[in-house]
Coordinates of C-alpha atoms in Angstrom, one line a residue:
Chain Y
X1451 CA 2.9 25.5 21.9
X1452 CA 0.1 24.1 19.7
X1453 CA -1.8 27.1 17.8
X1454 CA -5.4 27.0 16.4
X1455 CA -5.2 29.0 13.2
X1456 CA -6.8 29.6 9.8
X1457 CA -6.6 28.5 6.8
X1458 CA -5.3 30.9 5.3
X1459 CA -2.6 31.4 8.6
X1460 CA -1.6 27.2 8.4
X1461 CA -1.4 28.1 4.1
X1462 CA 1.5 30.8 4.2
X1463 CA 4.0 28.4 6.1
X1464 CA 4.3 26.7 2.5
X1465 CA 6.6 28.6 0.4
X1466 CA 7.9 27.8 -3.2
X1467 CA 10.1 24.8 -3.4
X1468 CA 9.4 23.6 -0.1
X1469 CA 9.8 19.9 0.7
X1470 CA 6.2 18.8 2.4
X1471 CA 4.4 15.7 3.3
X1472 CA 1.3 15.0 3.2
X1473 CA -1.0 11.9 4.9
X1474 CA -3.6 10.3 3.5
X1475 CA -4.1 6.8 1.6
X1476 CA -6.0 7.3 -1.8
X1477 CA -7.7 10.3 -0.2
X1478 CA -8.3 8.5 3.1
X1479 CA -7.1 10.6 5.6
X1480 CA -5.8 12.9 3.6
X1481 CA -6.3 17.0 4.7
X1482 CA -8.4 17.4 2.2
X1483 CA -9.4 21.3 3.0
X1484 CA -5.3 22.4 3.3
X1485 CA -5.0 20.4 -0.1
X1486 CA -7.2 22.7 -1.8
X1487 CA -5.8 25.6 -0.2
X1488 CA -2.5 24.9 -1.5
X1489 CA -3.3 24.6 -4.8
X1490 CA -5.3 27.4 -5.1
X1491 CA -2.5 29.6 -3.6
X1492 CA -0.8 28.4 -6.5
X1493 CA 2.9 27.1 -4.8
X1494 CA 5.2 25.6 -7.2
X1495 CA 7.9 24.1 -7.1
X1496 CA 6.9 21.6 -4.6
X1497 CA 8.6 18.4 -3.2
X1498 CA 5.9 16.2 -2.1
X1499 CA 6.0 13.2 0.1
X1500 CA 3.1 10.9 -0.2
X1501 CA 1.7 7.8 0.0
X1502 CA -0.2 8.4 -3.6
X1503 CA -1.3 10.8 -5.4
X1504 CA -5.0 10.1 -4.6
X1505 CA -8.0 10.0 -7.1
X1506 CA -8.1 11.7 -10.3
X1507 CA -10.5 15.5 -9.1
X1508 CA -10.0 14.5 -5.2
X1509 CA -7.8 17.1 -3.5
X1510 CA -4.4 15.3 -3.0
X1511 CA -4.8 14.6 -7.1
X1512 CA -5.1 18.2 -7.6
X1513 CA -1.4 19.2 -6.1
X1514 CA -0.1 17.4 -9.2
X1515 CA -2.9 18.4 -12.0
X1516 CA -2.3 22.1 -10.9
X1517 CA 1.3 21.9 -11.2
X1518 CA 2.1 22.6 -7.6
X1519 CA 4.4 19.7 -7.6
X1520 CA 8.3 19.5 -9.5
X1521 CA 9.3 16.0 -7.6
X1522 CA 7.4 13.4 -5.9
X1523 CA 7.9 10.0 -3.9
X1524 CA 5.7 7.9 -3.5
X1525 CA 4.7 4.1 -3.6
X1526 CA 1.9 4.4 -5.9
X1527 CA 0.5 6.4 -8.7
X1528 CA -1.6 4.1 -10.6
X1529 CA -4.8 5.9 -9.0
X1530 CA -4.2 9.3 -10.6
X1531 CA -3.2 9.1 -14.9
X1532 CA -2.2 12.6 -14.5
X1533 CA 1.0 11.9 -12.2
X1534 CA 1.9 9.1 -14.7
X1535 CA 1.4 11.3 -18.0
X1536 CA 3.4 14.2 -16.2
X1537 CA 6.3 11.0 -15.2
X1538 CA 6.6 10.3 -18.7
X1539 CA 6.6 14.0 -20.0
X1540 CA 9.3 15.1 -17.3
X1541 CA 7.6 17.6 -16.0
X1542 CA 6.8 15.6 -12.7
X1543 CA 10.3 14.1 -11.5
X1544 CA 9.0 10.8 -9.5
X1545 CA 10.6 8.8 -7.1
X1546 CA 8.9 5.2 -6.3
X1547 CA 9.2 3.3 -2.7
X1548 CA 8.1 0.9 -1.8
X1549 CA 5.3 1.3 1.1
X1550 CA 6.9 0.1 4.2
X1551 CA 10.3 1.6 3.2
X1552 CA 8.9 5.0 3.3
X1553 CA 7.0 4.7 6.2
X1554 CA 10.3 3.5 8.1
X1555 CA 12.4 6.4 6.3
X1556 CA 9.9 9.0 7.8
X1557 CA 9.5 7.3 11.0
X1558 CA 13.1 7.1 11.5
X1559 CA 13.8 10.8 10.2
X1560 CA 11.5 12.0 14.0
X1561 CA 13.0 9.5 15.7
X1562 CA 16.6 10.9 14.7
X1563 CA 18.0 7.5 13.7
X1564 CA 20.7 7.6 10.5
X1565 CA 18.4 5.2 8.4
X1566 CA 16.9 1.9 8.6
X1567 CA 17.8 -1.7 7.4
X1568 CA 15.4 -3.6 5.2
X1569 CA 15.1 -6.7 2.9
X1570 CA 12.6 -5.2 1.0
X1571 CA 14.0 -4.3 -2.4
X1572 CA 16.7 -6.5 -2.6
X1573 CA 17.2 -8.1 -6.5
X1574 CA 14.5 -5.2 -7.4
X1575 CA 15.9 -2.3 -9.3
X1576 CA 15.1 -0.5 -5.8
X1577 CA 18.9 -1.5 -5.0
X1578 CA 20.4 0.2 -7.3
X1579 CA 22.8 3.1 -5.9
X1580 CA 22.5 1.8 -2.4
X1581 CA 24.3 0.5 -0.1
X1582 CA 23.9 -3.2 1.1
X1583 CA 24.8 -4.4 4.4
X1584 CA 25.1 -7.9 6.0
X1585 CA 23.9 -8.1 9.5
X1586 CA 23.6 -12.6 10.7
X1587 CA 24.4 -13.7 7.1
X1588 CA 21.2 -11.3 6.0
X1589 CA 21.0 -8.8 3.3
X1590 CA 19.1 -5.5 4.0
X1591 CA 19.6 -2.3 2.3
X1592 CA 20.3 0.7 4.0
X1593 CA 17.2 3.5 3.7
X1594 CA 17.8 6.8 4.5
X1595 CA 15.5 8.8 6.5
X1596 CA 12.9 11.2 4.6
X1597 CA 12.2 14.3 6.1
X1598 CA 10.2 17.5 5.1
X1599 CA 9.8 21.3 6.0
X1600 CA 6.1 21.0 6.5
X1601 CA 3.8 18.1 6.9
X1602 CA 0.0 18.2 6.6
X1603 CA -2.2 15.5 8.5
X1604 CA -5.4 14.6 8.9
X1605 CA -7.2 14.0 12.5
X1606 CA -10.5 13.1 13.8
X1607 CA -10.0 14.8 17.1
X1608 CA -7.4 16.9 18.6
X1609 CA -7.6 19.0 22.1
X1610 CA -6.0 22.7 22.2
X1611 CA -2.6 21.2 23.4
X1612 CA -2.3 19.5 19.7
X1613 CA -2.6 15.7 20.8
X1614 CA -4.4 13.5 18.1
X1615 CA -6.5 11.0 17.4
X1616 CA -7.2 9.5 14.6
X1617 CA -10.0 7.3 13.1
X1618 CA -9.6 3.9 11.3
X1619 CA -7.9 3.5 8.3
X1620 CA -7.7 7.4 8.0
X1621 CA -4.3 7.5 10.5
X1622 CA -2.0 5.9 8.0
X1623 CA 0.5 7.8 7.1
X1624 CA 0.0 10.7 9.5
X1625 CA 1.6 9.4 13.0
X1626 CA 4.8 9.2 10.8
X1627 CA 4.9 12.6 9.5
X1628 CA 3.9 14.3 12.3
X1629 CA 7.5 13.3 13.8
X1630 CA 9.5 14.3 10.8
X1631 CA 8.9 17.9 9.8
X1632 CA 9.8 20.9 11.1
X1633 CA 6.4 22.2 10.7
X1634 CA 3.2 20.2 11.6
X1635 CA -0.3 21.4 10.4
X1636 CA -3.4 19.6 11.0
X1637 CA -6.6 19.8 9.8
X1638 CA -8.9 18.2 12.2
X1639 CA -12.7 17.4 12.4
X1640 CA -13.1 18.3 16.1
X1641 CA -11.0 20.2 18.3
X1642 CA -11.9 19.9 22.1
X1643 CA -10.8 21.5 25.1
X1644 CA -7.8 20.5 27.3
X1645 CA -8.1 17.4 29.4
X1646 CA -11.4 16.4 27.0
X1647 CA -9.0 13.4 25.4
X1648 CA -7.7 10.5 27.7
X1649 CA -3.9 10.7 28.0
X1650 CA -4.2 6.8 26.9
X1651 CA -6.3 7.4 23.5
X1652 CA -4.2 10.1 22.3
X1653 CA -2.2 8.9 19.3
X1654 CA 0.1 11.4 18.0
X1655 CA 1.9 13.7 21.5
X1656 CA 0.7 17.1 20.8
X1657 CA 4.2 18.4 21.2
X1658 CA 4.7 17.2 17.6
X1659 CA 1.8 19.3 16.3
X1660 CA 2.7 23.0 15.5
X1661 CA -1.2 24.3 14.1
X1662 CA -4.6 23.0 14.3
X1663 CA -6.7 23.7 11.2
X1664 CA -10.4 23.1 12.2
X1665 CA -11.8 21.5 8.9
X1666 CA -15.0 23.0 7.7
X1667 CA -18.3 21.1 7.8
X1668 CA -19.1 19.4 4.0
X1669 CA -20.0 17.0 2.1
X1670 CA -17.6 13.9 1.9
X1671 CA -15.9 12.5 0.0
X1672 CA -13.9 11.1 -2.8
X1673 CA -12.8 7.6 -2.3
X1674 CA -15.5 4.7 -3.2
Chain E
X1286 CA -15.1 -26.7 -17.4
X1287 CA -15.9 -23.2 -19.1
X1288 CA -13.4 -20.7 -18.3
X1289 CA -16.0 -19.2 -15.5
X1290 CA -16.0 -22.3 -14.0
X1291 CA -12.2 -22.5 -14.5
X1292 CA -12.0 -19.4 -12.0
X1293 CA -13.9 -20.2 -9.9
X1294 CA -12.1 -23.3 -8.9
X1295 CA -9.0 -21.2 -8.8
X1296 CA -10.4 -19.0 -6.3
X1297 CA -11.8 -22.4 -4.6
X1298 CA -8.6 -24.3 -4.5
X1299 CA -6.8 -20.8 -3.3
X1300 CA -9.3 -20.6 -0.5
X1301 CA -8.0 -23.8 1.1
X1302 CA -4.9 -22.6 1.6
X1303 CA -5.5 -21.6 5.1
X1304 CA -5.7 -22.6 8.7
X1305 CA -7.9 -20.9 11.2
X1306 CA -6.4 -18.4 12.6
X1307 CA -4.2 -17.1 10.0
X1308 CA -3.3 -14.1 9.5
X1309 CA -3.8 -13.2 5.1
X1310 CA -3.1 -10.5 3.1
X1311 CA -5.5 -10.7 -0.2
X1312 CA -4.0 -8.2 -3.2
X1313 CA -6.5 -6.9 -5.2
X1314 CA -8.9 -8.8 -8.2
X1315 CA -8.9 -12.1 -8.2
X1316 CA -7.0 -12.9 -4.5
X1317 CA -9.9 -10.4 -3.1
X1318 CA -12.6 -13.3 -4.2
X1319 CA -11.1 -15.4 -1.9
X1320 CA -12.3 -14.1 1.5
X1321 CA -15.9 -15.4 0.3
X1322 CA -15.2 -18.9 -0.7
X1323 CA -13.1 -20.1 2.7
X1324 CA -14.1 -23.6 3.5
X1325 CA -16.8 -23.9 6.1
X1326 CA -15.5 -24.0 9.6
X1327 CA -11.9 -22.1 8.3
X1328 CA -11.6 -18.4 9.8
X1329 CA -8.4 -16.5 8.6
X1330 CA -7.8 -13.1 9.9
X1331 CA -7.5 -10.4 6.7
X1332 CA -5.0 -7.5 6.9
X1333 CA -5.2 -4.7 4.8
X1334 CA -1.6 -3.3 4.7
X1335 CA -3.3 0.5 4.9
X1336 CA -3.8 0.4 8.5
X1337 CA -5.9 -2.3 10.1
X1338 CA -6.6 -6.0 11.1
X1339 CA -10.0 -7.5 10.5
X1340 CA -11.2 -6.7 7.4
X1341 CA -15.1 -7.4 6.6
X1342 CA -17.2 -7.5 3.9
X1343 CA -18.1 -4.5 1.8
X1344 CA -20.6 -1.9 3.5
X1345 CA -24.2 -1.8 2.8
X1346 CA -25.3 1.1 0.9
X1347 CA -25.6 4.3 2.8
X1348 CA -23.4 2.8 5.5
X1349 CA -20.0 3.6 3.7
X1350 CA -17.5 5.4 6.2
X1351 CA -15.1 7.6 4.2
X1352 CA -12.1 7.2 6.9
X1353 CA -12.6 3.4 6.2
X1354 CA -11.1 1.8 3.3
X1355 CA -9.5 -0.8 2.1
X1356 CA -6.1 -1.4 0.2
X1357 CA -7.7 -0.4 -3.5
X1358 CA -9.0 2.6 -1.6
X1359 CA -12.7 1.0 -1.8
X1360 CA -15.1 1.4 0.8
X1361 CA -15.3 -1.6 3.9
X1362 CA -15.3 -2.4 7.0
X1363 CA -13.5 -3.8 10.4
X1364 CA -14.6 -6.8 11.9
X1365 CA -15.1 -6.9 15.7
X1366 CA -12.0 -7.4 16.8
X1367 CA -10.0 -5.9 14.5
X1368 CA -8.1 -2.7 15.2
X1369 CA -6.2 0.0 13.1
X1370 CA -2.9 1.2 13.4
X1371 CA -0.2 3.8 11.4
X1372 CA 2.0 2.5 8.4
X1373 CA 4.7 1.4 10.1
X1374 CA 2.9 -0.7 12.4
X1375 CA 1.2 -2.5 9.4
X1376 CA 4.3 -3.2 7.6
X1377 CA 6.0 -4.5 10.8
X1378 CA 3.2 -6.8 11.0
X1379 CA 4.2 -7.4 7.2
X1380 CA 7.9 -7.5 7.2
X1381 CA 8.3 -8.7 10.7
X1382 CA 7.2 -12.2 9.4
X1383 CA 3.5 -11.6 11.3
X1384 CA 1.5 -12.3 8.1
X1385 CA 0.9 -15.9 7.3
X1386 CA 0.3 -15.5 3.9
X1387 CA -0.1 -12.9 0.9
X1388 CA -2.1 -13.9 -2.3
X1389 CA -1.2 -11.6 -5.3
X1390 CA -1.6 -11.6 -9.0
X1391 CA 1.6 -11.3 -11.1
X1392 CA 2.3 -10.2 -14.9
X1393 CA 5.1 -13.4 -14.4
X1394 CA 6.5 -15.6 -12.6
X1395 CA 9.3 -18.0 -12.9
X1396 CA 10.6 -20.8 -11.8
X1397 CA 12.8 -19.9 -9.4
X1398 CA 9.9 -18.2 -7.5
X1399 CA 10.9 -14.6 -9.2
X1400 CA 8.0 -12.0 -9.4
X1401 CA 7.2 -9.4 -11.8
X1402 CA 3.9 -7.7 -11.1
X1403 CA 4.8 -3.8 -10.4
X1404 CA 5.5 -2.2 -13.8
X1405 CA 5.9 -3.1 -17.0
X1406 CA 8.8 0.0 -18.4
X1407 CA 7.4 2.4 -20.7
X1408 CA 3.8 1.0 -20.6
X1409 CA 2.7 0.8 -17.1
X1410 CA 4.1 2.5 -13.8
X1411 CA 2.2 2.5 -11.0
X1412 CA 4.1 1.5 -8.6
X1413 CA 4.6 -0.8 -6.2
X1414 CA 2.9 0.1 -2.9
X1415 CA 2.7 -2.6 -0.2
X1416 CA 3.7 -5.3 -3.1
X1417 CA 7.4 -5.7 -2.5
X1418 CA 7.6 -5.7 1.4
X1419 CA 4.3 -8.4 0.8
X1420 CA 6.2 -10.6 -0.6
X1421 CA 9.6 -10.1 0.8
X1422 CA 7.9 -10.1 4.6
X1423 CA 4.9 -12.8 4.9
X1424 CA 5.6 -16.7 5.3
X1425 CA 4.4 -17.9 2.3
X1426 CA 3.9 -15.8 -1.1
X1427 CA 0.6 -17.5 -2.9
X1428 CA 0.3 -16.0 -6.4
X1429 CA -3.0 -16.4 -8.1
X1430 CA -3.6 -15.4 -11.5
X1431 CA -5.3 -16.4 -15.2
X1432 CA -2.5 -19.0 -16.7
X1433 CA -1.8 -16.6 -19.4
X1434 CA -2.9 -13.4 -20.7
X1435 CA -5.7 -12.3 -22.3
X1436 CA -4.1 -12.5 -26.0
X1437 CA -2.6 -16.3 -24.6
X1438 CA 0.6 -15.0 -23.6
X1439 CA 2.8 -17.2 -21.3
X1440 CA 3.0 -15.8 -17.7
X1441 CA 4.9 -18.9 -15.7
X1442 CA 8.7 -18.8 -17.1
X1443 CA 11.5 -20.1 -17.0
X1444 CA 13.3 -16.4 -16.2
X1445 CA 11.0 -13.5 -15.7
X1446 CA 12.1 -10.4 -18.3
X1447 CA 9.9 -7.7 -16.2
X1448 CA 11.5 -5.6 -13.4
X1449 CA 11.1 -8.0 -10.3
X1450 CA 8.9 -7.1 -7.2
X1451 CA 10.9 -9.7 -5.4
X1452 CA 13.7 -12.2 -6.0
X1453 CA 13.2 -15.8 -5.1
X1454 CA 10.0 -15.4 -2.6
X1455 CA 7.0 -17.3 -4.3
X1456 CA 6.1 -20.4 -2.6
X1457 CA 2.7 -21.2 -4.9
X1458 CA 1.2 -20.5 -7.9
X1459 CA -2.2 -21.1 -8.6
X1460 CA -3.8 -20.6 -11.4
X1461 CA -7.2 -21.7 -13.7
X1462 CA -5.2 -25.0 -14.6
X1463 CA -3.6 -26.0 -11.9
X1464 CA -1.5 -25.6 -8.4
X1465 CA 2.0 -25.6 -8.8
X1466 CA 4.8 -25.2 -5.9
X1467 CA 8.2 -23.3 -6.0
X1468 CA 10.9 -26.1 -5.6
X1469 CA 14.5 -26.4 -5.4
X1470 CA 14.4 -28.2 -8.5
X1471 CA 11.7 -26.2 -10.3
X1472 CA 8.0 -25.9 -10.6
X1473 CA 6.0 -29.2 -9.5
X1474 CA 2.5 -29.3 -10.6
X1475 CA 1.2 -30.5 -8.1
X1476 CA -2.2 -30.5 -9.0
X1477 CA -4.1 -29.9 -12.9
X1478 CA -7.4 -28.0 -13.0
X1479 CA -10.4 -30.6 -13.8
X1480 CA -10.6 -31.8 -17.4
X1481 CA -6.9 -30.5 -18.1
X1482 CA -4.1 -32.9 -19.1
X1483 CA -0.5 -32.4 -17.9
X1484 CA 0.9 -31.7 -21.6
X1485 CA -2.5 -28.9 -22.0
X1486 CA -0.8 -27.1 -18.6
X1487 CA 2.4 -27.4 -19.9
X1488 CA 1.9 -26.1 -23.4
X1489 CA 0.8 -22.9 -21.3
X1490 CA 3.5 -22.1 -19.6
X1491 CA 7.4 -21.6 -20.7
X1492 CA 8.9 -23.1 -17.6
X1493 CA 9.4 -26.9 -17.2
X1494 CA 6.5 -28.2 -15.5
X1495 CA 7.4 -31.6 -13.1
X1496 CA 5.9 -34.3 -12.4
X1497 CA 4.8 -34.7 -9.0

């Protein structure tokens, strides 16, 4: 069953060296207020699996300036210098992917498939150490699915059974890694009652949603 | 022509490219210019490969939405008719062969339709986002770039030396001298930029430039 908790309650699921993902395209749709939480908690050790690393001073960017992070994938970095500088010092071990490869390797990890099959990478460096297959005289690499101990979304709307729904460009990631962790937290703008949200507009099943996180009213935002 | 005027016609001659009714993905800079100098009468659909279909002009002032933005993470808008959707639907619509076209710049290109534009070791890393399953995934790959860099430096080789964001995938290139297409046999210019010679374009670029 889907809980409505604090903060500080949704926070102290995230331990030390946990693997977590996190929604969110440069900041958009990113849970901005469970960001902030973690780094001020001070977890270390962190795998994190991201789209980005969002804007240098936003609250994604902030996992990696504070140190929260020890390993990252991601398909781009370019947004936040500090995730690059702490590439090249080693402190910050980082994995690139390319976009729609990640979002397949998390999809498949909910949808308990062994991995996916994609062009995408092929004659790239992105081949190297993997295995290719043939399928009708095609070459596709095999992806393996990506899966965490805790993701943290962002949603517009969610009703005390945990469905979601999600608002323009701000879903993203989030569908995806609400199937593929074994702990779902999401930070939400509005949280309604039962039966308040058509079976037909919800977008992510509330069984896939452990806590709701209502996100506190402030000014917005980062991106821009 | 000044080199202004140069880009300008690149961003022109990019823009008729299209049928009505295509569906483009435009990479950012230069292939984002394009959207505003289609040809009367020609409507393509934009994608942006964060989530949605319909992509609009930039918001007014005051009217930004933070939950909508586009690829560069940049405020904008959805047409009527568009619609949003997760990751993985957007890069099934990408890799699925859905997308018509994809215009992106490039650090090089060669002439076997190689591109290099994610990362260039040691310097530059960020990544390569939606770029590879782009070009791997829509119909036809459209690069659009300067001719060379901004010290002169050839960008249209015969081998690219960069990591590759894609073997093999580039259909066009076109840049502020001219429009050249990927070939079995190499790179035809097919057309020069006004005022150019064939033998200017060519002492640009490293890779054998044909004759059409």
């Amino acid at each position: 069953m889907t809980q409505i908790v604090s903060l500080e309650e949704a926070i102290a699921k995230i331990q030390n060296g946990m693997t977590i993902m996190v929604g969110g395209f440069i900041g958009c749709g990113a849970p901005d207020q469970l960001l902030e939480a973690v780094c001020e908690k001070e977890v270390k050790a962190l795998t994190v699996i991201a789209n980005d690393t969002g804007i240098l001073g936003d609250a994604m960017s902030q996992l990696i300036v504070k140190h929260c992070a020890s390993k990252l994938i991601a398909t781009h970095i370019g947004t936040n210098k500090e995730t690059g500088r702490q590439m090249t010092t080693g402190e910050l071990d980082v994995k690139l992917v390319p976009q729609g490869t990640l979002a397949e390797q998390i999809r498949a990890a909910g949808a308990g498939l062994g991995g996916i099959l994609t062009p995408t990478g092929i004659g790239t460096i992105i081949e190297e150490g993997k295995q290719k297959l043939v399928v009708d005289g095609h070459e596709y690499l095999l992806e393996l699915p990506v899966r965490a101990n805790v993701a943290l979304l962002r949603a517009h709307k969610a009703d005390k059974a945990g469905n979601l729904v999600y608002r323009r460009a701000a879903r993203n990631f989030n569908p995806l890694m609400a199937m593929a962790a074994d702990i779902v937290i999401a930070e939400v703008d509005h949280i309604v009652e039962v039966g308040e949200i058509d079976p037909d507009e919800v977008m992510t099943p509330g069984i896939f949603v452990d806590y709701l996180v209502q996100k506190l009213p402030r000014e917005v935002s980062n991106v821009g | 022509m000044d080199k202004e005027a140069r880009m300008e016609w690149l961003v022109k001659r990019v823009a008729q490219e299209f049928e009505t009714g295509d569906v483009v993905n435009l990479g950012i800079g230069i292939p984002t210019k394009v959207a505003n100098a289609l040809p009367e009468g020609i409507k393509i659909i934009l994608q942006s490969e964060n989530g949605y279909m319909g992509v609009g002009p930039a918001p007014e002032t005051g009217k930004e939405d933070p939950d909508t933005v586009n690829a560069g993470g940049q405020y904008a808008t959805i047409l009527p008719g568009g619609c949003s959707f997760d990751s993985a639907t957007s890069f099934a619509i990408i890799r699925g062969g859905h997308v018509d076209a994809t215009v992106l710049g490039a650090l090089q290109v060669d002439e076997e339709g190689n591109l290099a534009n994610w990362m260039i070791p040691g310097k530059m890393v960020p990544g390569m986002g939606g770029a590879m399953d782009l070009v791997v995934g829509a119909r036809r790959v459209i690069v659009a770039m300067e001719h060379t860099t901004k010290t002169g430096g050839l960008k249209i080789l015969k081998k690219c030396t960069l990591p590759l964001t894609a073997a093999k995938q580039v259909n066009l290139i076109i840049t502020d001298m001219g429009v050249m297409a990927v070939t079995p046999k190499g790179l035809v210019l097919k057309e020069i930029a006004p005022g150019l010679s064939f033998e200017e374009v060519q002492a640009c670029t490293e890779a054998t430039l044909i004759k059409p």
